[in-house]
XYZ file of C-alpha atoms in Angstrom:
634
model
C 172.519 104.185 -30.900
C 174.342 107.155 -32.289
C 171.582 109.846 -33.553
C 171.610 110.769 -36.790
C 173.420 107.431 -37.853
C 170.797 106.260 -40.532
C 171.183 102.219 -41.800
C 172.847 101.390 -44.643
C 169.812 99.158 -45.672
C 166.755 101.744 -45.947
C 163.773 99.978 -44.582
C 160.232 101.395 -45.630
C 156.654 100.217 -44.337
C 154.127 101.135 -46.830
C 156.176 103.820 -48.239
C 157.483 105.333 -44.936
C 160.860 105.394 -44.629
C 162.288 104.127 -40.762
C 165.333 106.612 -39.711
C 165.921 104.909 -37.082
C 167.346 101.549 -36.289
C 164.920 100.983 -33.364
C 162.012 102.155 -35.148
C 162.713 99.226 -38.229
C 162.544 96.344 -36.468
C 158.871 96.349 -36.227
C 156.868 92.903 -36.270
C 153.784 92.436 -38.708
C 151.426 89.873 -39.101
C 149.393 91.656 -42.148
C 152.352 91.484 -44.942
C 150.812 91.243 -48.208
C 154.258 91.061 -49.828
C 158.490 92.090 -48.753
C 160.205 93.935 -51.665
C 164.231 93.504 -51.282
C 166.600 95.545 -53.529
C 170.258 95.148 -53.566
C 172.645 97.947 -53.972
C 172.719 101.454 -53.961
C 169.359 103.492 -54.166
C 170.038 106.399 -55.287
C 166.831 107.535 -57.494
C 163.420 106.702 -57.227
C 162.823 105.725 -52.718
C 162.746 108.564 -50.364
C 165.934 108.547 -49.136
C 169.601 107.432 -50.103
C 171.220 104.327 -49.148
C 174.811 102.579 -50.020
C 173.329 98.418 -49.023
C 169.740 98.149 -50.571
C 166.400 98.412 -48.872
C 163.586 96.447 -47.996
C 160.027 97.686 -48.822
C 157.154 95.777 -46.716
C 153.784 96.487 -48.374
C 150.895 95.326 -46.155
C 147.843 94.565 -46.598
C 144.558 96.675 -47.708
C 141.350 96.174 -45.430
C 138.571 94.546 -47.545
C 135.071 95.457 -47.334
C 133.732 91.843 -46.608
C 134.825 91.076 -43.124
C 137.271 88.741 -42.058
C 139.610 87.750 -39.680
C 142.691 85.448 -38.708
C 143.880 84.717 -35.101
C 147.040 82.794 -34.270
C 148.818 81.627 -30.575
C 152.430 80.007 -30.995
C 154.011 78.284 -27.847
C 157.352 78.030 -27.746
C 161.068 77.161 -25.794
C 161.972 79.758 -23.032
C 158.271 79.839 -21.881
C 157.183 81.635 -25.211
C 154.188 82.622 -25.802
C 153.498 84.160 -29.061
C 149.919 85.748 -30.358
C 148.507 87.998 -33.122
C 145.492 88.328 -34.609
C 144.176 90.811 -37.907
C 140.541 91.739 -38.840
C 138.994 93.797 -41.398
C 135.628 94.828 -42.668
C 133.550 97.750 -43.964
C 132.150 99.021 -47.022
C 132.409 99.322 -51.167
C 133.585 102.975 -50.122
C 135.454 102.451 -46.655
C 137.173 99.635 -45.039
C 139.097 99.667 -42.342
C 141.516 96.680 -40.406
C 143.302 96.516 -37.265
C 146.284 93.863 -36.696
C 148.053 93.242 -33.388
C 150.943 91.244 -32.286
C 152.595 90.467 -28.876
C 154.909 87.947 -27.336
C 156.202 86.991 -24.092
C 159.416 84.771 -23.166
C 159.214 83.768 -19.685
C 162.610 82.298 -19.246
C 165.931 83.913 -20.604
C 168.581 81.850 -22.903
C 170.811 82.177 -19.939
C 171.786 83.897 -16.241
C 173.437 86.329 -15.006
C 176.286 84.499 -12.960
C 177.004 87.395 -10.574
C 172.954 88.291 -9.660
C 171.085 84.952 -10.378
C 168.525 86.452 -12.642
C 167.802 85.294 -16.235
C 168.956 87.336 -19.509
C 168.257 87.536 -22.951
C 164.096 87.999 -22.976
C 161.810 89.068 -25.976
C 159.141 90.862 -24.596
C 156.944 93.665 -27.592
C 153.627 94.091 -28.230
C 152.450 96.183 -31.082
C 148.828 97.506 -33.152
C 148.485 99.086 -36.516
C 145.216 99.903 -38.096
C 144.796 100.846 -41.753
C 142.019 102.735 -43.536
C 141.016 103.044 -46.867
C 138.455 105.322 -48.240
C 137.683 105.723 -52.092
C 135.327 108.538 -52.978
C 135.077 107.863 -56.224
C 136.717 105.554 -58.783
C 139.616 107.840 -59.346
C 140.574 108.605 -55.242
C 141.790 106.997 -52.563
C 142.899 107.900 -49.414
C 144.951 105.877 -47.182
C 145.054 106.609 -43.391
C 147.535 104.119 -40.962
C 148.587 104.150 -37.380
C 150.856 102.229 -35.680
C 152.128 101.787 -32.062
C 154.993 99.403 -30.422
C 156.757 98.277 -27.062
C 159.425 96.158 -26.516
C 160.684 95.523 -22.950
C 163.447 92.882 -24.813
C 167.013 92.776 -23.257
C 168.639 90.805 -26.265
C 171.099 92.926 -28.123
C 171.464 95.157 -25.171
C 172.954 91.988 -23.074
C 176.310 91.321 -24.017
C 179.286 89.800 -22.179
C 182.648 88.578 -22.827
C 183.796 86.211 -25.132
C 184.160 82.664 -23.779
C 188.048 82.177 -23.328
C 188.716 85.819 -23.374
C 190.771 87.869 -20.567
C 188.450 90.544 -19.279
C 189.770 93.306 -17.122
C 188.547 94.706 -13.429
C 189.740 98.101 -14.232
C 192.747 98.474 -11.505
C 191.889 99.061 -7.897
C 193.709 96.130 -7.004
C 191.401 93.666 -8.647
C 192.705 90.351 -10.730
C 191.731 90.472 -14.618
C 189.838 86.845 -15.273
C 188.858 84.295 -18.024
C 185.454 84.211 -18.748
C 184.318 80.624 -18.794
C 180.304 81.407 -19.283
C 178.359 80.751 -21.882
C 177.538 83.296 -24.837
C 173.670 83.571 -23.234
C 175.142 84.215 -19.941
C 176.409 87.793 -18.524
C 178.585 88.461 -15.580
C 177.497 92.142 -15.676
C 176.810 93.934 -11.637
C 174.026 95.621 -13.208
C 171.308 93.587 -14.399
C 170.376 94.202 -18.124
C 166.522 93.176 -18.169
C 163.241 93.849 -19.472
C 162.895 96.496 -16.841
C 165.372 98.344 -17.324
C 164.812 98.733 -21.099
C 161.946 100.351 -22.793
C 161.549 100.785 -26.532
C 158.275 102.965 -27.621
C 157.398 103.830 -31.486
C 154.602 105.288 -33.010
C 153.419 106.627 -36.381
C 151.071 107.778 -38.158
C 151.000 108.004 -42.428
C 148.231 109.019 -44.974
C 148.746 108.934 -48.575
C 146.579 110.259 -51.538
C 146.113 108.713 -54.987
C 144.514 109.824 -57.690
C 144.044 108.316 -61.557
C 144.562 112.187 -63.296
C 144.417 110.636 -66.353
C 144.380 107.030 -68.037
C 147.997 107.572 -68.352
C 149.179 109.383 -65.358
C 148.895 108.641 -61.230
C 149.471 111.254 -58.499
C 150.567 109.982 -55.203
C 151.077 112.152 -51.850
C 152.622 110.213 -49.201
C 153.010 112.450 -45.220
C 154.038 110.913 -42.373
C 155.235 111.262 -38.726
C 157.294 108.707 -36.394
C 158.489 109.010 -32.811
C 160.572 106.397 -31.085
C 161.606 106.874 -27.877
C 164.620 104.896 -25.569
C 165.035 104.257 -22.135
C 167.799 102.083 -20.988
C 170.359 101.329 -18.618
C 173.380 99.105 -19.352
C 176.693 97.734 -17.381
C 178.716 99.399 -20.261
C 182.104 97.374 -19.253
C 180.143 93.718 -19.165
C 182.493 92.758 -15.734
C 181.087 91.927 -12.397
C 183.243 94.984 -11.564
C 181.855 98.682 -10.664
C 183.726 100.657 -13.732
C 181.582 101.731 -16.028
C 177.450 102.103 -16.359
C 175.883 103.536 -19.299
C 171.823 105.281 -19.349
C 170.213 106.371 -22.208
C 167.458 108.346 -22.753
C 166.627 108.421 -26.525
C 164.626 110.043 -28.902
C 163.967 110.259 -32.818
C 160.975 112.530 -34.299
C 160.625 112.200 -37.936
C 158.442 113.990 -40.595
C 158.608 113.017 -44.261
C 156.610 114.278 -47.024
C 156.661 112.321 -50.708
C 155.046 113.483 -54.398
C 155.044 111.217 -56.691
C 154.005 111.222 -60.516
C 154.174 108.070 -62.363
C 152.861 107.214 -66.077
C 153.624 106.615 -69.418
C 154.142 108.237 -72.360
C 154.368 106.261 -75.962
C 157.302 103.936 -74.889
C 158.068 105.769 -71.883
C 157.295 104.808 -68.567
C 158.304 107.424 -65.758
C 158.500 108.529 -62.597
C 159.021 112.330 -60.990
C 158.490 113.152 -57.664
C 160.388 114.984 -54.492
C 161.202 114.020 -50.864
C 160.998 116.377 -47.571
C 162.653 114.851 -44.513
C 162.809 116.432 -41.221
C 164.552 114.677 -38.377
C 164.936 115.382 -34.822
C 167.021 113.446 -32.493
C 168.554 113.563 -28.913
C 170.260 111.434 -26.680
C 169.324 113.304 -23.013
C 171.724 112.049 -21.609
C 174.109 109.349 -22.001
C 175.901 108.997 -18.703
C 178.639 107.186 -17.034
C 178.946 106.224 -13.532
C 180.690 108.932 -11.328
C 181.565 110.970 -14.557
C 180.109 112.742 -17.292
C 176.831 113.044 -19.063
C 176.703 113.684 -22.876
C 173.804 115.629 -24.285
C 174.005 115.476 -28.020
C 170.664 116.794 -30.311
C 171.193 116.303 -34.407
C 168.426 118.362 -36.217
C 168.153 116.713 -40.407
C 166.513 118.788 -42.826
C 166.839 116.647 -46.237
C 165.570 118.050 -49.187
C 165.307 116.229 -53.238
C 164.078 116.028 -56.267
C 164.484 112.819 -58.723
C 163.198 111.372 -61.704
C 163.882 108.069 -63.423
C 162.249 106.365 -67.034
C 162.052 103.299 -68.651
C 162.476 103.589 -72.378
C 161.942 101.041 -74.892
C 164.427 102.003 -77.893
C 164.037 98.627 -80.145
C 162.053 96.054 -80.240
C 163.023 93.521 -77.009
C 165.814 96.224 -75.735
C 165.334 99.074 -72.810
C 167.210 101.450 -71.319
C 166.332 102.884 -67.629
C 167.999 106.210 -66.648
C 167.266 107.602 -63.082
C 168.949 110.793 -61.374
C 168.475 112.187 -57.863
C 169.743 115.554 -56.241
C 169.896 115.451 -52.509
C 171.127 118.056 -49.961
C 171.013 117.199 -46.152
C 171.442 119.714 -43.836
C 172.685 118.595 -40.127
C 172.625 120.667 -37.274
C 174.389 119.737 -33.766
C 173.623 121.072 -30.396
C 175.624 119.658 -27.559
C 176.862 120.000 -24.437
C 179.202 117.478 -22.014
C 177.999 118.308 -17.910
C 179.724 117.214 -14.875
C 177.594 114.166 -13.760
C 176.895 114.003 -9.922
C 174.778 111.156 -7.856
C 176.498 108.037 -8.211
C 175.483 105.014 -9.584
C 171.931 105.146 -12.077
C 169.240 103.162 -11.179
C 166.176 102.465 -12.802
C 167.148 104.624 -16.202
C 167.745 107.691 -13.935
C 170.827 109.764 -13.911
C 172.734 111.770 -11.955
C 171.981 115.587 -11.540
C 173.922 116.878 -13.947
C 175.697 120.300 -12.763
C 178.403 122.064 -14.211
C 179.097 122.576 -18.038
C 182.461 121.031 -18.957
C 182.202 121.954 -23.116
C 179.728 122.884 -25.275
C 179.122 122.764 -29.283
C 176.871 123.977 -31.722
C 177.771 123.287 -35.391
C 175.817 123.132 -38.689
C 177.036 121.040 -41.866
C 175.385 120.624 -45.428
C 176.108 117.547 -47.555
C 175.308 117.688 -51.464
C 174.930 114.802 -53.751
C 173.772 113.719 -57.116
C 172.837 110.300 -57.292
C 171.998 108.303 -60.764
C 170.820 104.753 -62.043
C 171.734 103.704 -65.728
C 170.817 100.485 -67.092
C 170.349 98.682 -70.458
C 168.012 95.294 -70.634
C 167.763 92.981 -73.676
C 165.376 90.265 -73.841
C 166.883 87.391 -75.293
C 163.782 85.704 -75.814
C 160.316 85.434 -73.987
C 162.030 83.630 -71.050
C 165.442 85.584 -70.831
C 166.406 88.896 -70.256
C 170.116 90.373 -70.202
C 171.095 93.335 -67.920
C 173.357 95.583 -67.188
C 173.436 98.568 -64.572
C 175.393 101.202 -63.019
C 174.224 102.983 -60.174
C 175.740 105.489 -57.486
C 174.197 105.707 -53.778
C 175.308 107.872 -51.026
C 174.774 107.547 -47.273
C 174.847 111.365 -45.420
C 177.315 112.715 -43.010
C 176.885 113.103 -39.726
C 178.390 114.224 -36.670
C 179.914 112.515 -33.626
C 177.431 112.813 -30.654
C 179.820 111.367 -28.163
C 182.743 113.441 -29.181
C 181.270 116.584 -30.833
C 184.431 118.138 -30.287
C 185.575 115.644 -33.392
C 185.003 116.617 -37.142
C 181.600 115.034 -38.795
C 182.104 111.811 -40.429
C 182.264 112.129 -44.360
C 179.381 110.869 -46.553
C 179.827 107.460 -47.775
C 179.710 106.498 -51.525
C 179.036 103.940 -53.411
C 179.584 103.411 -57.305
C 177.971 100.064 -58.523
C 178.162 97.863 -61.485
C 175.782 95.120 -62.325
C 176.231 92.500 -65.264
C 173.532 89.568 -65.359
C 170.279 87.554 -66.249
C 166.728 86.582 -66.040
C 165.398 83.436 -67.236
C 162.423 80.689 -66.811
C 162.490 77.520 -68.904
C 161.200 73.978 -68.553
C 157.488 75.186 -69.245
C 158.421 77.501 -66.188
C 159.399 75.031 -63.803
C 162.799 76.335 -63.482
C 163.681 79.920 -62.370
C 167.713 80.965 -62.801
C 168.910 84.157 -62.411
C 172.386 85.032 -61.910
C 174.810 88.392 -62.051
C 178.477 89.502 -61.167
C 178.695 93.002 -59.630
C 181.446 95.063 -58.521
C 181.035 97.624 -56.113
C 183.401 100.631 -55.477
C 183.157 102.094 -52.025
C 184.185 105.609 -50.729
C 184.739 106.959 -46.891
C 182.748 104.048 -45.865
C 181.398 104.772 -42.524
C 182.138 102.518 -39.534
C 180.619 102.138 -36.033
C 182.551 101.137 -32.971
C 183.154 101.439 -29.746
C 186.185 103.323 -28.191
C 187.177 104.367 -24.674
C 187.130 108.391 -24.080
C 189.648 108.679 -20.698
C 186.834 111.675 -20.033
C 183.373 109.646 -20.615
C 184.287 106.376 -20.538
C 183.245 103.715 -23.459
C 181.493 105.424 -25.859
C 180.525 104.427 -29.583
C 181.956 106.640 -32.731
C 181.296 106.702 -35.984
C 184.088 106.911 -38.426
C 185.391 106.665 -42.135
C 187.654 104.140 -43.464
C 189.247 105.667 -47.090
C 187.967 102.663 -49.365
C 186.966 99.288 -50.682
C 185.704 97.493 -53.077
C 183.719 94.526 -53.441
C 183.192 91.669 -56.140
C 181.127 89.084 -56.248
C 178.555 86.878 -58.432
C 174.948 85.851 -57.086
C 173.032 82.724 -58.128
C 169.275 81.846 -57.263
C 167.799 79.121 -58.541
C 163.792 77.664 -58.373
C 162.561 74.675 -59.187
C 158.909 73.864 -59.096
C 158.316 70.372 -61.093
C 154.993 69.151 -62.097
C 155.096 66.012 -60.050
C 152.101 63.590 -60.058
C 151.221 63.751 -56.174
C 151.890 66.738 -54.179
C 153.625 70.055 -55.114
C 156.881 70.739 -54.413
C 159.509 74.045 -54.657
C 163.185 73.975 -54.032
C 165.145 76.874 -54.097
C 168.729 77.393 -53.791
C 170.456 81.201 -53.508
C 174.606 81.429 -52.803
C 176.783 84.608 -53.055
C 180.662 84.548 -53.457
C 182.304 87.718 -52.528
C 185.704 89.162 -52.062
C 185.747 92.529 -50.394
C 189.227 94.393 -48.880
C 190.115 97.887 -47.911
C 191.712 99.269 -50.740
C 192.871 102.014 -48.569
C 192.552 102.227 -44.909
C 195.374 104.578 -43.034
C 195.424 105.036 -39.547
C 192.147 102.595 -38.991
C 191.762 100.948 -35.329
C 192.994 97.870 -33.891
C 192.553 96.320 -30.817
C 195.325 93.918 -29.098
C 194.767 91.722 -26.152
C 196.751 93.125 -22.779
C 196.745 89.479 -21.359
C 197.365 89.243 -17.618
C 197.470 90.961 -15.589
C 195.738 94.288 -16.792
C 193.706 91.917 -19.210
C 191.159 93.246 -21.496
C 192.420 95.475 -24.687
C 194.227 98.756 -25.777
C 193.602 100.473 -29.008
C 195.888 102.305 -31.205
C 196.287 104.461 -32.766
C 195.350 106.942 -29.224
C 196.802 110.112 -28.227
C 199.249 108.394 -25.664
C 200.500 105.734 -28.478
C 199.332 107.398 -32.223
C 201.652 104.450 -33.945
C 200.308 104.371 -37.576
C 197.662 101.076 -38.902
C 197.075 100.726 -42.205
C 194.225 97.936 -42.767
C 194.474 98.429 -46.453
C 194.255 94.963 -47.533
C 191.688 93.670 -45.118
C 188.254 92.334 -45.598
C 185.448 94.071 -44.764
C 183.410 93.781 -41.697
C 180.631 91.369 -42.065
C 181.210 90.025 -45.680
C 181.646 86.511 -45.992
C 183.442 84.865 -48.723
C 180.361 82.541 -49.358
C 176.739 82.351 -48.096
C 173.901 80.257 -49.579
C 170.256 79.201 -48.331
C 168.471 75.847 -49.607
C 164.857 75.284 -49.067
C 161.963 72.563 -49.730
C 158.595 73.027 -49.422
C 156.309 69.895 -50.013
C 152.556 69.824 -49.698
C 150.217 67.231 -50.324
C 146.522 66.492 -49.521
C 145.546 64.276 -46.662
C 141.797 63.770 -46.599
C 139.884 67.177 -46.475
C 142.652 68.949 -45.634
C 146.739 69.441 -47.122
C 149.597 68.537 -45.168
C 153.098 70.642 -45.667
C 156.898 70.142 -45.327
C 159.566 73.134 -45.052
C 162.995 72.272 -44.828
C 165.216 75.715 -44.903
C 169.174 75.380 -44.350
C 171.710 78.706 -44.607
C 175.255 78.371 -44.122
C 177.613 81.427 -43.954
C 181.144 81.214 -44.396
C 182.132 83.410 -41.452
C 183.443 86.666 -41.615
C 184.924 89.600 -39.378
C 183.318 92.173 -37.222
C 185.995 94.975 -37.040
C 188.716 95.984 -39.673
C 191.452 94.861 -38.143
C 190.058 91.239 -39.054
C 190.814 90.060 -35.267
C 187.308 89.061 -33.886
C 185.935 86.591 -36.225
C 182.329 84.953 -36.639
C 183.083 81.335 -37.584
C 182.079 79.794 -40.190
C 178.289 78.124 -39.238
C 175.394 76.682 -40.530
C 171.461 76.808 -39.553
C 169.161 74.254 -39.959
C 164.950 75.626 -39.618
C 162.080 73.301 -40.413
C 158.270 72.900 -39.741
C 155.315 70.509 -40.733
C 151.389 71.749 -40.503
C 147.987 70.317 -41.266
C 145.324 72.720 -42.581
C 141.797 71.704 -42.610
C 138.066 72.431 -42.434
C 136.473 75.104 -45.390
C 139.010 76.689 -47.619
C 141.902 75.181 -44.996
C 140.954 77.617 -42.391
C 142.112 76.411 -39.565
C 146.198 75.150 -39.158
C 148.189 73.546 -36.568
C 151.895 73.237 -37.047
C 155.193 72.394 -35.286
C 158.305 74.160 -35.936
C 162.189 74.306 -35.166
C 164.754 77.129 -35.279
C 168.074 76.498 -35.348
C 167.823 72.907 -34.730
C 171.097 72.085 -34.304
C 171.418 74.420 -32.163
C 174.678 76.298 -33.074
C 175.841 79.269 -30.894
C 176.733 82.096 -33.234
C 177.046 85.920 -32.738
C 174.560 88.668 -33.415
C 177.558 91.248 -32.671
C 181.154 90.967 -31.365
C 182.852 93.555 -30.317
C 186.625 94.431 -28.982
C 186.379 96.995 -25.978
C 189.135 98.423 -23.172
C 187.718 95.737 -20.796
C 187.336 92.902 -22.669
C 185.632 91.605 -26.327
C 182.561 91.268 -25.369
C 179.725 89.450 -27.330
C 175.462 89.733 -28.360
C 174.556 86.185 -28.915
C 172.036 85.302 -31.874
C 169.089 83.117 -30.448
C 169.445 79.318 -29.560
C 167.394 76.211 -30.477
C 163.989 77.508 -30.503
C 161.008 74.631 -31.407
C 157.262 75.503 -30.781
C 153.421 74.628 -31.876
């Protein structure tokens, strides 16, 4: 994690925004519906983003009560439960959902300790309450609390095939000849030795002013905290550990009008967010610790309408004023007591550097767009948007100059339609996307602190590409069945890329890699010309859902299948995620009153293909976070 490094997808939970990466990946078993929005957002959600967002919305308690309870077994000793209830009054309700999971066997070992790697271990509750006064209030209170214990993501070792190195002292550099699940790390990275804790709490007011116009006050307040301890060079060798001890508190504070006005519908409202986040410290073994704090004050105001200037034809205009105010404190200490255990440091002692900076980014943001509706089943559109992502500093080098904003410019061409009586959906666009100072994350090694991650800018790119989903939903005469089919083609390079990083192979016998430019070699790279990390040249999903009854109770088929083209994880296009395909499937049986009760069987990754979740090209080695395996439960 580097603090203050916000995703380029925004993710939101009822409204809040999640900051943080950690804090995002929440499970839910209450969703009442998953809003996804591609492209820059720039105007009407809380704060910017350059890659879309995804808005989950979840349910409202009901005053009748109620309740659903589910248990999933699963491969690797999995044990899956959640349940959600909710009751109250005409005035008050209020529900409570919770969620937790254990995997008692890893997808693979560690081949230097014995132990297993790669668990899933969380557990989370959120509660929601709802209280309407009177017909034209509301009030909206929700907590929330989470803990995962999960290693995956935070195990990684080399690539199979690849040339790791020992780091000197007279030791050999080796091929790696485990398995992606596996880890050859001489610290174990397992449940216990990371700890990921997040908590929140939101309430939002609504009220009807008039027939025409809603008010809507959204506050809220998140804390996620990190514990961790890594084997930061993935060898069986004693070079380099990393600890971690994380945290991210976040306030935000939303007004929102909305109405209409003759033929215009609008929206006007400002955003307050107030971040605080430290890493105290990040150490490495019989070296340095890093404290790094990043204080965000981010301030805006926005508006956006709909206007309907003819009969069948629109136009939406949106604009956004943002300015983000970051504020480093940090300090790099002489790190003394050897070799962490148990997420503890050493002591640290004497100062090496210091920095305190402060840094204030200013953007205006917009949305244009222009629909025509072709008839009652098509619609024509065309957009242009801008988003922006914030600058931020460097934690691990503070010493460095803060990373630019990045920028996006956006344009959208494409339709809408239903025909068929409605048994066909197709909707299709071509888009072209125009990136500035994009910001990349990666992982360098400081001859000071050891490996460290960095954020930094490549110059630009741009991106083109067309989008096709299609749904079919025929009236057949014995079941119902949906297909649905979704593929993107895109071509996205560097358009300008000077001085970017590469990483070549050392081979025996140093193995592992060296990166240039660095201060000892600064030969010049220009990556203009290369594709961007982690955009493949196609992707698609195709899915079929068949239900049908079977005496008192219905019977379903779900057949999903997503196949990726492959693509690269760093700009120098040298580590590549070949091209794969996933097959996922499941069949239930719901029965008794209203199909209350369900029993299913389901498969993930059936065939099961090893692919990467992250890849990565370090000083000792390329070194790999594997997605999950084969996975079939009831």
């Amino acid at each position: 994690i580097i603090p203050g490094d916000e995703p380029s997808v925004a993710s939101y939970v009822d409204g809040v925004y999640m900051g943080s990466a950690y804090t995002a990946a929440m499970q839910f078993n209450n969703i009442a519906r998953v809003e996804v929005l591609k492209g820059p957002q720039g105007t009407l959600f809380g704060r910017n983003a350059t890659g879309g967002l995804i808005n989950v919305i979840t349910r409202d308690p009901t005053s009748d009560f109620s309740g659903e309870v589910g248990v999933d077994y699963a491969s690797y000793q999995t044990v899956t439960a959640n349940a959600y209830i909710s009751g109250g009054t005409d005035t008050f309700a209020i529900d409570l959902a919770a969620y937790y999971v254990h995997q008692g066997k890893g997808w693979g070992h560690n081949l230097i300790t014995g132990q297993e790697v790669n668990f899933q271990r969380e557990r989370a509750l959120r509660s929601k309450a709802v209280w309407r006064p009177s017909d034209a209030d509301k009030f909206t209170l929700i907590l929330d609390w989470q803990q995962s214990r999960s290693d995956q993501g935070f195990t990684r070792t080399d690539l199979p095939g690849s040339i790791y190195s020992s780091g000197g002292a007279g030791r050999p550099a080796a091929v790696y000849t485990g398995s992606i699940y596996d880890s050859i790390a001489d610290i174990q990275s397992s449940p216990k030795n990371i700890n990921v804790r997040s908590r929140g709490i939101s309430l939002r007011y609504e009220r009807e002013v008039t027939d025409d116009i809603r008010l809507s006050v959204l506050s809220a307040y998140r804390l996620m905290r990190l514990n961790s301890l890594l084997d930061a060079d993935t060898t069986p060798y004693p070079i380099s550990y990393f600890t971690q001890q994380y945290y991210d508190k976040a306030f935000q504070n939303e007004v929102l009008l909305t109405g209409v006005t003759g033929k215009l519908n609008w929206t006007a409202g400002a955003f307050a967010y107030f971040d605080d986040t430290a890493q105290n410290p990040v150490s490495v073994f019989n070296s340095t610790a890093n404290f790094a704090r990043i204080e965000t004050k981010s301030y805006s105001g926005f508006v956006q309408g709909i206007y309907e200037v003819a009969d069948r034809v629109r136009i939406t205009a949106g604009g956004r004023y943002t300015s983000d105010e970051r504020a480093l404190s940090a300090a790099r200490y002489l790190n003394v007591g050897g070799v962490p255990s148990n997420n503890k440091v050493g002591t640290p002692t004497l100062v090496l550097s210091s920095s305190d900076h402060t840094i204030t980014f200013n953007k205006f943001t917009y949305s244009l767009g222009l629909d025509f509706k072709l008839n009652e089943d098509t619609l024509l559109y065309v957009t242009q948007k801008r988003g922006f992502k914030s600058g931020d500093y460097n934690t691990s080098n503070p010493l460095q100059p803060p990373v630019a904003p990045e920028v996006l410019d956006a344009t959208e061409v494409g339709f809408k339609s239903e025909f068929m009586d409605r048994q066909v959906r197709f909707n299709a666009s071509v888009f072209y996307y125009n990136f500035k100072d994009i910001q990349l994350a990666r992982q360098i090694f400081d001859p000071v602190i050891g490996i460290i991650s960095q954020t930094t800018n490549a110059a630009r790119a741009k991106n083109k590409g067309v989008d096709v989903d299609i749904t079919f939903a025929p009236n057949i005469e014995t079941g119902r069945l949906t297909i649905r089919a979704s593929g993107e083609y895109l071509r996205a390079k560097y358009t300008s890329f000077p001085n970017g990083p590469i990483s070549v192979p050392n081979g025996f016998p140093r193995g592992g890699n060296s990166t240039f430019p660095n201060l000892a070699d600064p030969r010049p790279t220009d990556l203009s010309g290369n594709r961007v990390i982690q955009a493949p040249k196609f992707s698609g999903t195709l899915s079929v859902d068949y239900g049908i009854d079977v005496g008192a109770g219905e019977l379903a088929f779900n057949v999903n299948l997503y196949h990726n083209s492959g693509y690269f994880f760093e700009p120098d296009n040298r580590l590549k995620q070949p091209a794969f395909t996933l097959l996922n499937g499941q069949v239930s049986y719901s029965f008794g009153p209203e199909n209350a009760y369900r029993v299913r069987a389901f498969g993930r990754n059936l065939t099961d293909k090893a692919y990467y979740a992250g890849l990565q090209g370090g000083s000792f080695g390329d070194n790999v976070a594997p997605a999950p395996p084969r996975t079939i439960g009831v």
